[in-house]
Short mmCIF file of C-alpha atoms and ligand atoms in Angstrom, two decimals:
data_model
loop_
_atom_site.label_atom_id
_atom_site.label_comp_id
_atom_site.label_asym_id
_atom_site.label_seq_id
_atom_site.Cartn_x
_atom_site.Cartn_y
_atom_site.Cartn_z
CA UNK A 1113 6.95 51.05 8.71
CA UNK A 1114 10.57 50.87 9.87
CA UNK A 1115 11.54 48.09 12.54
CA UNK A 1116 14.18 47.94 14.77
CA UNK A 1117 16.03 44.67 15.33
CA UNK A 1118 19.63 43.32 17.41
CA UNK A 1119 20.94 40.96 15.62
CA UNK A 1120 23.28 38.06 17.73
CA UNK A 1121 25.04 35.76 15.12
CA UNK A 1122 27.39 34.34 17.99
CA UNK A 1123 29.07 31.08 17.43
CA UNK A 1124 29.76 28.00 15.47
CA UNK A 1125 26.91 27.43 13.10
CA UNK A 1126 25.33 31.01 14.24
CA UNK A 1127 26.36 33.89 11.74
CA UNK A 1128 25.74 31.04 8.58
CA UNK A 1129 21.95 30.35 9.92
CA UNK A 1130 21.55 34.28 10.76
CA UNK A 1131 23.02 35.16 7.20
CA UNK A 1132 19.99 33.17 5.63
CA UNK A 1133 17.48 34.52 7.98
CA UNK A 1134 18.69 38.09 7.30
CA UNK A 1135 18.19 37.29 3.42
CA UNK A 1136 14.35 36.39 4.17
CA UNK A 1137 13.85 39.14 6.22
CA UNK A 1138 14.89 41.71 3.87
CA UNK A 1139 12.65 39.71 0.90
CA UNK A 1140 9.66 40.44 3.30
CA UNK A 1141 10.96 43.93 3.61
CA UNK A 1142 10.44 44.40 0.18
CA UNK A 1143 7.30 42.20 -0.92
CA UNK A 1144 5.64 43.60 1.74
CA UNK A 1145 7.32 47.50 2.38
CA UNK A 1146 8.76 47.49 5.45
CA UNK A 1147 12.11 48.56 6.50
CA UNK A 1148 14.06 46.29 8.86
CA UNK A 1149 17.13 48.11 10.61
CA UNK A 1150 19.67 45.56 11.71
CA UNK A 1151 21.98 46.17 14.48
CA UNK A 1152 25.29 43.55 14.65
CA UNK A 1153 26.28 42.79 18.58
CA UNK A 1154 28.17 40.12 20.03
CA UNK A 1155 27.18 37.68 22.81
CA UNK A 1156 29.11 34.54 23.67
CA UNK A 1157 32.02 33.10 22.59
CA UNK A 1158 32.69 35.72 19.82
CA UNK A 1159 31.91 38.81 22.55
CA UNK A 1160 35.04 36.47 24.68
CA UNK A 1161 37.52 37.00 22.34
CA UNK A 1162 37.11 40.61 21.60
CA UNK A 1163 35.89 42.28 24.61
CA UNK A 1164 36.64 39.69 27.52
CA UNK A 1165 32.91 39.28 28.89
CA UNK A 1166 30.39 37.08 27.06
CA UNK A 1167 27.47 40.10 27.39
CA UNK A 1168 28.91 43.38 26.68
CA UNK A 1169 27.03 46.21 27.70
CA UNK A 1170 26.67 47.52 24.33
CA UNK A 1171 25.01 44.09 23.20
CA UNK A 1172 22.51 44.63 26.20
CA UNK A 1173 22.13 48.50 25.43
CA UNK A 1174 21.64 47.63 21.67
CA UNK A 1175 18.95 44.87 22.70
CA UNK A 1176 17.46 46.89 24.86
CA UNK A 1177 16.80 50.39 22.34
CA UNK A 1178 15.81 47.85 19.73
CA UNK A 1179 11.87 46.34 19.10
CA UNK A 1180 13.07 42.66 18.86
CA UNK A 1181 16.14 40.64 19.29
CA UNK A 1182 17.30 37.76 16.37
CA UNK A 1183 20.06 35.65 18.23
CA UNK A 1184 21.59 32.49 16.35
CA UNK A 1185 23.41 30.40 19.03
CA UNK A 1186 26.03 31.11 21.31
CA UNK A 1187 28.69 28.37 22.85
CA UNK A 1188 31.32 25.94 21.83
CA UNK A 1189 34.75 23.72 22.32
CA UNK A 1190 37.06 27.05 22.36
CA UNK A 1191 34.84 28.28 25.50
CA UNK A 1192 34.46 24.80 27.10
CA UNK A 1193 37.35 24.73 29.80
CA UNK A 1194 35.86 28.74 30.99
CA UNK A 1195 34.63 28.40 34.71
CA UNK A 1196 30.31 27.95 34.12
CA UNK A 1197 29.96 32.09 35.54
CA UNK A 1198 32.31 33.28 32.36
CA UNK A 1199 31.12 30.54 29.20
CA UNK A 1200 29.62 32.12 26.66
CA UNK A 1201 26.44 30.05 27.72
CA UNK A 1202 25.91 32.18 30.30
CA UNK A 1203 24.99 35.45 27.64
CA UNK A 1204 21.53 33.85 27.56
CA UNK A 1205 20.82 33.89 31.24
CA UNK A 1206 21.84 37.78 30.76
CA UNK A 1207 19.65 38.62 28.25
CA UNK A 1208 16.82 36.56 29.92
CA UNK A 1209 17.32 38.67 32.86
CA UNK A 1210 18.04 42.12 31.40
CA UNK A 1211 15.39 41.94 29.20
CA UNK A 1212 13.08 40.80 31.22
CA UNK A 1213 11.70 37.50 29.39
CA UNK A 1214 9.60 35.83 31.36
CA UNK A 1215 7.72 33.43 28.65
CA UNK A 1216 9.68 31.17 26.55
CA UNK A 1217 7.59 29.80 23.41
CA UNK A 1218 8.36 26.69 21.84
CA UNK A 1219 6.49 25.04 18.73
CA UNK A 1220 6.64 21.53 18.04
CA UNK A 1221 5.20 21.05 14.75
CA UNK A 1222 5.38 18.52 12.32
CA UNK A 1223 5.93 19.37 8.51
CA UNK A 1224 3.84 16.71 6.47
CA UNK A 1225 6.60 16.55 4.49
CA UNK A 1226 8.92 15.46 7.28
CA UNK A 1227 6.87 12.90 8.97
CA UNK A 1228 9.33 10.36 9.01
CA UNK A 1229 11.58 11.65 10.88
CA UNK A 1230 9.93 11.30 14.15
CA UNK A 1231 10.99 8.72 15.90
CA UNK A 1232 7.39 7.79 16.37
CA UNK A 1233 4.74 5.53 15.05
CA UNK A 1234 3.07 7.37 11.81
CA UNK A 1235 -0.54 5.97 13.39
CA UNK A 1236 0.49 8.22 16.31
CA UNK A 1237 0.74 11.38 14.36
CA UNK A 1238 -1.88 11.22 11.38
CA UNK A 1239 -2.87 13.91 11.15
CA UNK A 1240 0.53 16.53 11.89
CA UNK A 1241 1.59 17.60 15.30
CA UNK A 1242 1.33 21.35 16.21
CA UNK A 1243 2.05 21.89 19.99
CA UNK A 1244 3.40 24.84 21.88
CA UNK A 1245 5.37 24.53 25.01
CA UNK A 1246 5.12 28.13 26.94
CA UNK A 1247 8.17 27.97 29.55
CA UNK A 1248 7.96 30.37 32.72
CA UNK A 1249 11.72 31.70 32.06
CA UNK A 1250 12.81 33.88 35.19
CA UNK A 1251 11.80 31.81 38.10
CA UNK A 1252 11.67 28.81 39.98
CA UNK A 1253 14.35 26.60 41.07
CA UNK A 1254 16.94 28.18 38.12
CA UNK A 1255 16.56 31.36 40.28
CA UNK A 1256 15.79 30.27 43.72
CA UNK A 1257 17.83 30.19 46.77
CA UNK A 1258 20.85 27.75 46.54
CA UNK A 1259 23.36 26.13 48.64
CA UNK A 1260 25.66 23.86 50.60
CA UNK A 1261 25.26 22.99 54.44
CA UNK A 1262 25.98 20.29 56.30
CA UNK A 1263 23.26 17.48 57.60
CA UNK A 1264 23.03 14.31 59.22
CA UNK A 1265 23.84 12.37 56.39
CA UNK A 1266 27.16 14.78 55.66
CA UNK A 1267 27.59 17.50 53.03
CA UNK A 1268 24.52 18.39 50.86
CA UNK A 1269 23.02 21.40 48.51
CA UNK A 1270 19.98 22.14 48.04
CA UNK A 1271 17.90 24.57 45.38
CA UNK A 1272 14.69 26.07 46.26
CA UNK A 1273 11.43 25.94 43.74
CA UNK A 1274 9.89 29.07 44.75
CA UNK A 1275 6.72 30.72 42.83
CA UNK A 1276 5.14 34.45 43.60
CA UNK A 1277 1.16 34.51 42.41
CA UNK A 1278 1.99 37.34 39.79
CA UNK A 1279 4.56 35.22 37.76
CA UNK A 1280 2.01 32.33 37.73
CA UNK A 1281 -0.60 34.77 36.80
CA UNK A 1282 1.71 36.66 33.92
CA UNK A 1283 2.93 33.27 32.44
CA UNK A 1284 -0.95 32.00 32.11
CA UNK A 1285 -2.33 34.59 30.45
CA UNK A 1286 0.36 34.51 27.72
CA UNK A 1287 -1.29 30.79 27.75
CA UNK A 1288 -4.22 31.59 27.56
CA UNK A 1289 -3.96 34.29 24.89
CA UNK A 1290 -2.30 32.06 22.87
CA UNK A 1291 -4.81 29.49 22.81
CA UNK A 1292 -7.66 31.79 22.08
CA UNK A 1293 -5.62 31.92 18.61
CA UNK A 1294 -4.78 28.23 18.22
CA UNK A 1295 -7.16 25.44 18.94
CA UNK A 1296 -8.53 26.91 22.85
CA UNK A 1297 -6.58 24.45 24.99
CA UNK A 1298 -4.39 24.81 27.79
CA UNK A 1299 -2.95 22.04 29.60
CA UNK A 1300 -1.45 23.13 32.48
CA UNK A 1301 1.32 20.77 33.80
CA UNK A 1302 2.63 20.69 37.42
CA UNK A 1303 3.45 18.13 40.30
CA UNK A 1304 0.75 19.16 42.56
CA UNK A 1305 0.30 16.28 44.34
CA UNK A 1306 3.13 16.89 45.75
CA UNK A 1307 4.91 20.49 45.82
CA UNK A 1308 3.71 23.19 47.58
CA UNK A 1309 4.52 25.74 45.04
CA UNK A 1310 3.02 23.65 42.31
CA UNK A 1311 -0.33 23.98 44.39
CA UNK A 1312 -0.51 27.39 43.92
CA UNK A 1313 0.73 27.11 40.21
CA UNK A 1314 -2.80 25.42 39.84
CA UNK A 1315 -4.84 27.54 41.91
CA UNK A 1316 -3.66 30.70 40.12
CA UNK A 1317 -3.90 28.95 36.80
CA UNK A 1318 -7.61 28.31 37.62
CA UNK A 1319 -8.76 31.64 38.55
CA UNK A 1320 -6.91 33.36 35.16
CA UNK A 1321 -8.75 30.45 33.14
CA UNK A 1322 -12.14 32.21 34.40
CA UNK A 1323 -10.93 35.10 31.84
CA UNK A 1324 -11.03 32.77 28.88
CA UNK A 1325 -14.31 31.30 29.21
CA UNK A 1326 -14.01 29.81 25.61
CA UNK A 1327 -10.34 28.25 26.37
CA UNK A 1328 -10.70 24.32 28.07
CA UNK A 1329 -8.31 24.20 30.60
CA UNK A 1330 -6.59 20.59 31.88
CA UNK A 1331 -4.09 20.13 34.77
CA UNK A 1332 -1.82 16.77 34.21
CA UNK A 1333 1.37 15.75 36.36
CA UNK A 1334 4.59 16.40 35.51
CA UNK A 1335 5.39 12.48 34.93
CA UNK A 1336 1.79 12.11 33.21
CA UNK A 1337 2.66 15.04 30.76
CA UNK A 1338 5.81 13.72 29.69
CA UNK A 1339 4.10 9.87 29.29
CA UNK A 1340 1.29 11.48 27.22
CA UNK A 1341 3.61 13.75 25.43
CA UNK A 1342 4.94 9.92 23.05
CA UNK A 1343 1.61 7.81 23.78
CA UNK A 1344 -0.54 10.60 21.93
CA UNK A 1345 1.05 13.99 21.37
CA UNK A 1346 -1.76 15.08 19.61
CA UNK A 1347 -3.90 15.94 22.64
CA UNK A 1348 -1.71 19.14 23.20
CA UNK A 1349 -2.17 22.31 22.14
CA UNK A 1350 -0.75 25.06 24.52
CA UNK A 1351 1.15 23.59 27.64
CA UNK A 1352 2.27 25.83 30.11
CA UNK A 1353 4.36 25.02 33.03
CA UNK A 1354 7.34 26.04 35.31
CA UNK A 1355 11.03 26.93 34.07
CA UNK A 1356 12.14 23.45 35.05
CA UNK A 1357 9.30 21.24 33.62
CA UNK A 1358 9.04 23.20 30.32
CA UNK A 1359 12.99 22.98 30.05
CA UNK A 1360 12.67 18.90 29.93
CA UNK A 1361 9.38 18.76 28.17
CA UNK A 1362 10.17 21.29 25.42
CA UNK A 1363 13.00 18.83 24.85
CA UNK A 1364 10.86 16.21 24.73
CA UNK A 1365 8.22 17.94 22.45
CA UNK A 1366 10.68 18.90 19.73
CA UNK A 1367 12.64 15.29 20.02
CA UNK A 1368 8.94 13.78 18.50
CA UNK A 1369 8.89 16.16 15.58
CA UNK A 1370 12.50 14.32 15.00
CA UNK A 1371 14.55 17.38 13.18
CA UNK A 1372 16.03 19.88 15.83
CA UNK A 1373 17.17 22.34 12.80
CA UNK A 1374 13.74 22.94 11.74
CA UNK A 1375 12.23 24.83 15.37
CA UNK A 1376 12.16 28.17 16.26
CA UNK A 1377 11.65 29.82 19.70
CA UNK A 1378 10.53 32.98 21.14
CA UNK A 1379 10.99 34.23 24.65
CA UNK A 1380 8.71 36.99 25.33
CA UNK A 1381 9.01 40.61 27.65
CA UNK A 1382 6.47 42.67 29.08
CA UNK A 1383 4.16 44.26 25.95
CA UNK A 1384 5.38 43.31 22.97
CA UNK A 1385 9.26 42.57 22.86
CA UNK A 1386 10.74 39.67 22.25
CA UNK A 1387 14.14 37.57 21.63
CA UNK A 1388 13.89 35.33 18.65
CA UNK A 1389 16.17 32.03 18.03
CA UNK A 1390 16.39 28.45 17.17
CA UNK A 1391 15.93 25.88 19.68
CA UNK A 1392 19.28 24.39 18.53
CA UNK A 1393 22.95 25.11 19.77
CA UNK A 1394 25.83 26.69 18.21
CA UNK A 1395 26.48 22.80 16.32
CA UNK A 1396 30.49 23.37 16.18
CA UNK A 1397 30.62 19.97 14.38
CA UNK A 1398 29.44 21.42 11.00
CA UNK A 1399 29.94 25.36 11.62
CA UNK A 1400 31.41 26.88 8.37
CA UNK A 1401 31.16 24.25 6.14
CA UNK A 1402 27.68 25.16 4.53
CA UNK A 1403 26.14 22.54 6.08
CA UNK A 1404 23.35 23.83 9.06
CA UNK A 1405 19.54 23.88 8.05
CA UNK A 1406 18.67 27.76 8.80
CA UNK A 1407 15.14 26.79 8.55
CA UNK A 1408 14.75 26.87 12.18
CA UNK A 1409 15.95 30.65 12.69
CA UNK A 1410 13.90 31.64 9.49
CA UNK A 1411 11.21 30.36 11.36
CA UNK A 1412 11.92 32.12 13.79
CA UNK A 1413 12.10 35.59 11.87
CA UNK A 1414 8.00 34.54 11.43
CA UNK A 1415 7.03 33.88 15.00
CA UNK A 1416 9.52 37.28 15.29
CA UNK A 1417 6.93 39.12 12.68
CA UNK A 1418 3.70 36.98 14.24
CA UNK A 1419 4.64 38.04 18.04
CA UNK A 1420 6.47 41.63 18.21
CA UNK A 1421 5.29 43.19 14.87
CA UNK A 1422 1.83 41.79 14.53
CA UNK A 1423 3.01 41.14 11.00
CA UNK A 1424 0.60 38.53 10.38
CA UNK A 1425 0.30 38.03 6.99
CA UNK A 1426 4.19 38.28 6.23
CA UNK A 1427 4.81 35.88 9.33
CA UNK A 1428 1.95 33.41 7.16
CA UNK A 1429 4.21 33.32 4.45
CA UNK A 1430 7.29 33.25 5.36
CA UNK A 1431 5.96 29.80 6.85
CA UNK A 1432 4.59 29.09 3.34
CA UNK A 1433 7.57 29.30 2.14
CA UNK A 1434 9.08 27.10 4.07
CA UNK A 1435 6.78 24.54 3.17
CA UNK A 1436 6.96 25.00 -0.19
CA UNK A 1437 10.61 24.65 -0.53
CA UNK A 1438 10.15 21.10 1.55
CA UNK A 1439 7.47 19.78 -0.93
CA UNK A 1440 9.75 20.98 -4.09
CA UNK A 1441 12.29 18.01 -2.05
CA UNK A 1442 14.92 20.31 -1.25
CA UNK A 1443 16.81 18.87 2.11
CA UNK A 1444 19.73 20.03 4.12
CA UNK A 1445 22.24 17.66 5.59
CA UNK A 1446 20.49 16.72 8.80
CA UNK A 1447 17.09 16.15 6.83
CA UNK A 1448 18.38 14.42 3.41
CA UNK A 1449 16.68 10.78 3.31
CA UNK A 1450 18.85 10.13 0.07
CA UNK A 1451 15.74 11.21 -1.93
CA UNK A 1452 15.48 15.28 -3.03
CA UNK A 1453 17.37 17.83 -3.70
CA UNK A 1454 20.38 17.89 -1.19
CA UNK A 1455 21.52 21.25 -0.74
CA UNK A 1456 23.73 23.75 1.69
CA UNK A 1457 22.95 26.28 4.09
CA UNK A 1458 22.95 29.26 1.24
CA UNK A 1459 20.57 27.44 -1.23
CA UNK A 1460 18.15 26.36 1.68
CA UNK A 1461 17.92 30.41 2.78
CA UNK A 1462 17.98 31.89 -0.89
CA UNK A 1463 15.31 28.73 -2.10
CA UNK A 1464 13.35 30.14 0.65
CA UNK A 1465 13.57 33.42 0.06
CA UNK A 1466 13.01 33.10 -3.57
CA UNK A 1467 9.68 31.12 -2.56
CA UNK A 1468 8.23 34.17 -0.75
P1 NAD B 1930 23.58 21.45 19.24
O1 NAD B 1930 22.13 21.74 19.16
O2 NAD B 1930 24.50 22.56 18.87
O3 NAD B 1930 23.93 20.19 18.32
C1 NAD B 1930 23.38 18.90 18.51
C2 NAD B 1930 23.45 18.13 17.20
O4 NAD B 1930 22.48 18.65 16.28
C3 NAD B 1930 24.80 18.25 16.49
O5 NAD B 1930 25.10 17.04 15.84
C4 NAD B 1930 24.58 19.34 15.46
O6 NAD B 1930 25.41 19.21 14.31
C5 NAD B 1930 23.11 19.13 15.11
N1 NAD B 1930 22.47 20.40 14.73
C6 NAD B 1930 22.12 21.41 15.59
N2 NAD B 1930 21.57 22.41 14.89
C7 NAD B 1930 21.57 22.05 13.58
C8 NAD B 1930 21.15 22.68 12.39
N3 NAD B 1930 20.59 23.91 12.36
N4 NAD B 1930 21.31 22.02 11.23
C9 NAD B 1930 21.84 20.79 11.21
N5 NAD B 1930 22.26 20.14 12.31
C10 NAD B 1930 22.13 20.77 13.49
O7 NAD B 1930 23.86 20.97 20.73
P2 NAD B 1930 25.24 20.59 21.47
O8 NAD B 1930 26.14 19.88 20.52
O9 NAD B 1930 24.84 19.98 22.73
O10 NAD B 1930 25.90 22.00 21.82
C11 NAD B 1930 26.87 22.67 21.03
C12 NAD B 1930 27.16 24.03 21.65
O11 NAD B 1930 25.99 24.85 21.61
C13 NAD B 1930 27.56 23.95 23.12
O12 NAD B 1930 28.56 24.90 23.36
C14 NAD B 1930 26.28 24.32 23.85
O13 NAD B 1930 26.50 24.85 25.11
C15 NAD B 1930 25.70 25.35 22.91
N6 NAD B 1930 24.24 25.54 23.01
C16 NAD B 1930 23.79 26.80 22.79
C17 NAD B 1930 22.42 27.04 22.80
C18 NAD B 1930 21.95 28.44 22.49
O14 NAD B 1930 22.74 29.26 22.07
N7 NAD B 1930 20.69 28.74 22.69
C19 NAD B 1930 21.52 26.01 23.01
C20 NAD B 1930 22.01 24.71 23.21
C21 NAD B 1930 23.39 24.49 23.19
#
């Protein structure tokens, strides 16, 4: 079966990770006979200097006539002094929006092999950590009415948190679905006890938990969630929650598992298309030098296979792989204890490849 994917390198640390994703992606290709297309486009910085706009149409066109979307990381110091509507940042609010991704899916998992680098207790997390954080991406206060006027008290602004029934409803049942293939658990995290639209974010919640009969469904506080989230992580399986909680607690979820190059993300369209990258930034401090894990946008290529392709099996080991290289010891930079193997960028993606 032939696939078609955009591929984003973009900036800094981007087209070193991407190059080692590629490489596993192609090994799958062949272990398992399929044939990935790849499509090159620019977004951010890179897309700056050569066309002038950080989303060219051609990127979006591309994106848009492929099945899936691989983007590295976009953004850094060259960029920096642009006003906020022209950095290269602003490529990902683009493709959010062109593409229509409305569900943004964030693992935080724990590799046995990397316990210790959570920053907490090891009686906390016997046993491993696998959470998901699903996001709502295109709505709320990121995309509500905004403003200046002038009050009693002088000049003020003011952005509205604003929630229609059918995005509540859309963003639960990718929930909902998800747990049905994880451990049946949905936590579903607003501040209901005060906001208006985070009332209906529970009511709606409610009646599309009726669908999934065999899925448990809990509703926690914003502030509770994010308590809960360090006192015992390991009650979580699928949160779901608004664009503006799941931007903070996603942070917070993948700060526990304690190594930022090692998640993936996902941000999911209407059937089955989807945008694929790691949770990290473009990290200018160590672009070029051989030095970024790519273990987080190879993990990515798997939840890419998992979510878009249905590719089960090849998504299964591609994350065996991963864990095999990490019990042979083999560490990048931002994981290396001073025990293992320490090793670059390449020999991380060809060690995993290699493994599959
Ligand atoms: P960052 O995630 O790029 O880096 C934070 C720290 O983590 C740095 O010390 C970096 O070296 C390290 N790091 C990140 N990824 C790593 C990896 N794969 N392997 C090893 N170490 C890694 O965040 P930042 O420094 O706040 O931002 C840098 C640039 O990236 C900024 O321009 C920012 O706007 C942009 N950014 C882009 C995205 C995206 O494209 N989705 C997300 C966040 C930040």
């Amino acid at each position: 079966m032939n696939y078609n994917i955009a591929v984003i390198p973009g900036d800094g640390i981007g087209p070193d990770i991407v190059a080692q994703a590629v490489l596993v992606l192609e090994k799958v290709g062949e272990k398992f006979g399929h044939t990935f297309t790849l499509k090159n486009v620019l977004a951010g910085g890179s897309a700056i200097d050569a066309t002038g706009h950080c989303l060219p149409q051609e990127t979006i066109d591309v994106c848009k006539a492929s099945d899936a979307v691989l983007l590295g990381a976009v953004g850094g110091p060259k960029w920096d002094t642009l006003p906020g509507d022209q950095r290269p940042e602003r490529a990902l609010l683009g493709l959010r929006k062109e593409l229509g991704l409305f569900a943004n899916l964030r693992p935080a998992m724990i590799f046995e092999e990397l316990a210790e680098a959570s920053p907490l207790k090891a009686e906390i997390l016997a046993g491993g950590l696998d959470i998901v954080v699903v996001r709502e991406l295109t709505g709320g206060i990121y995309f509500g009415q905004r403003g200046t006027k002038e009050t009693d008290l002088g000049p003020a602004a003011y952005d509205v948190e604003q929630y229609a029934e059918e995005e509540v409803r859309r963003i639960a049942k990718v929930a909902f679905d998800m747990a049905r293939k994880r451990s049946r658990h949905v936590t579903s995290v607003d501040k209901a006890n005060v906001l208006e639209s985070s009332r209906l974010w529970r009511r709606v919640v409610a009646e599309v938990a009726k669908d999934y009969p065999e899925v448990t469904l809990d509703n926690l506080y914003v502030d509770n969630a994010a308590m809960q989230l360090v006192r015992n992580p390991r009650q979580f399986d699928v949160i779901v929650t608004s664009n503006i909680f799941g931007d903070i607690l996603s942070d917070e979820a993948s700060q526990i598992t304690g190594s930022i190059g090692m998640l993936p993300s996902a941000s999911l369209a209407k059937g089955n298309f989807g945008m694929y990258e790691p949770i990290h930034g473009s990290a200018p401090d160590i672009a070029g030098q051989d030095k970024a894990n790519p273990t987080a946008t190879i993990l990515s290529v798997a939840m890419m296979l998992r979510y878009t392709f249905g590719l089960t099996a090849e998504a299964d080991a591609i994350e065996a792989a991963v864990k095999a290289v990490l019990s042979q010891g083999y560490r990048t930079p931002d994981l290396f204890t001073g025990q293992g193997h320490l090793v670059g960028t390449a020999e991380m993606g060809r060690r995993i490849a290699d493994a599959l």
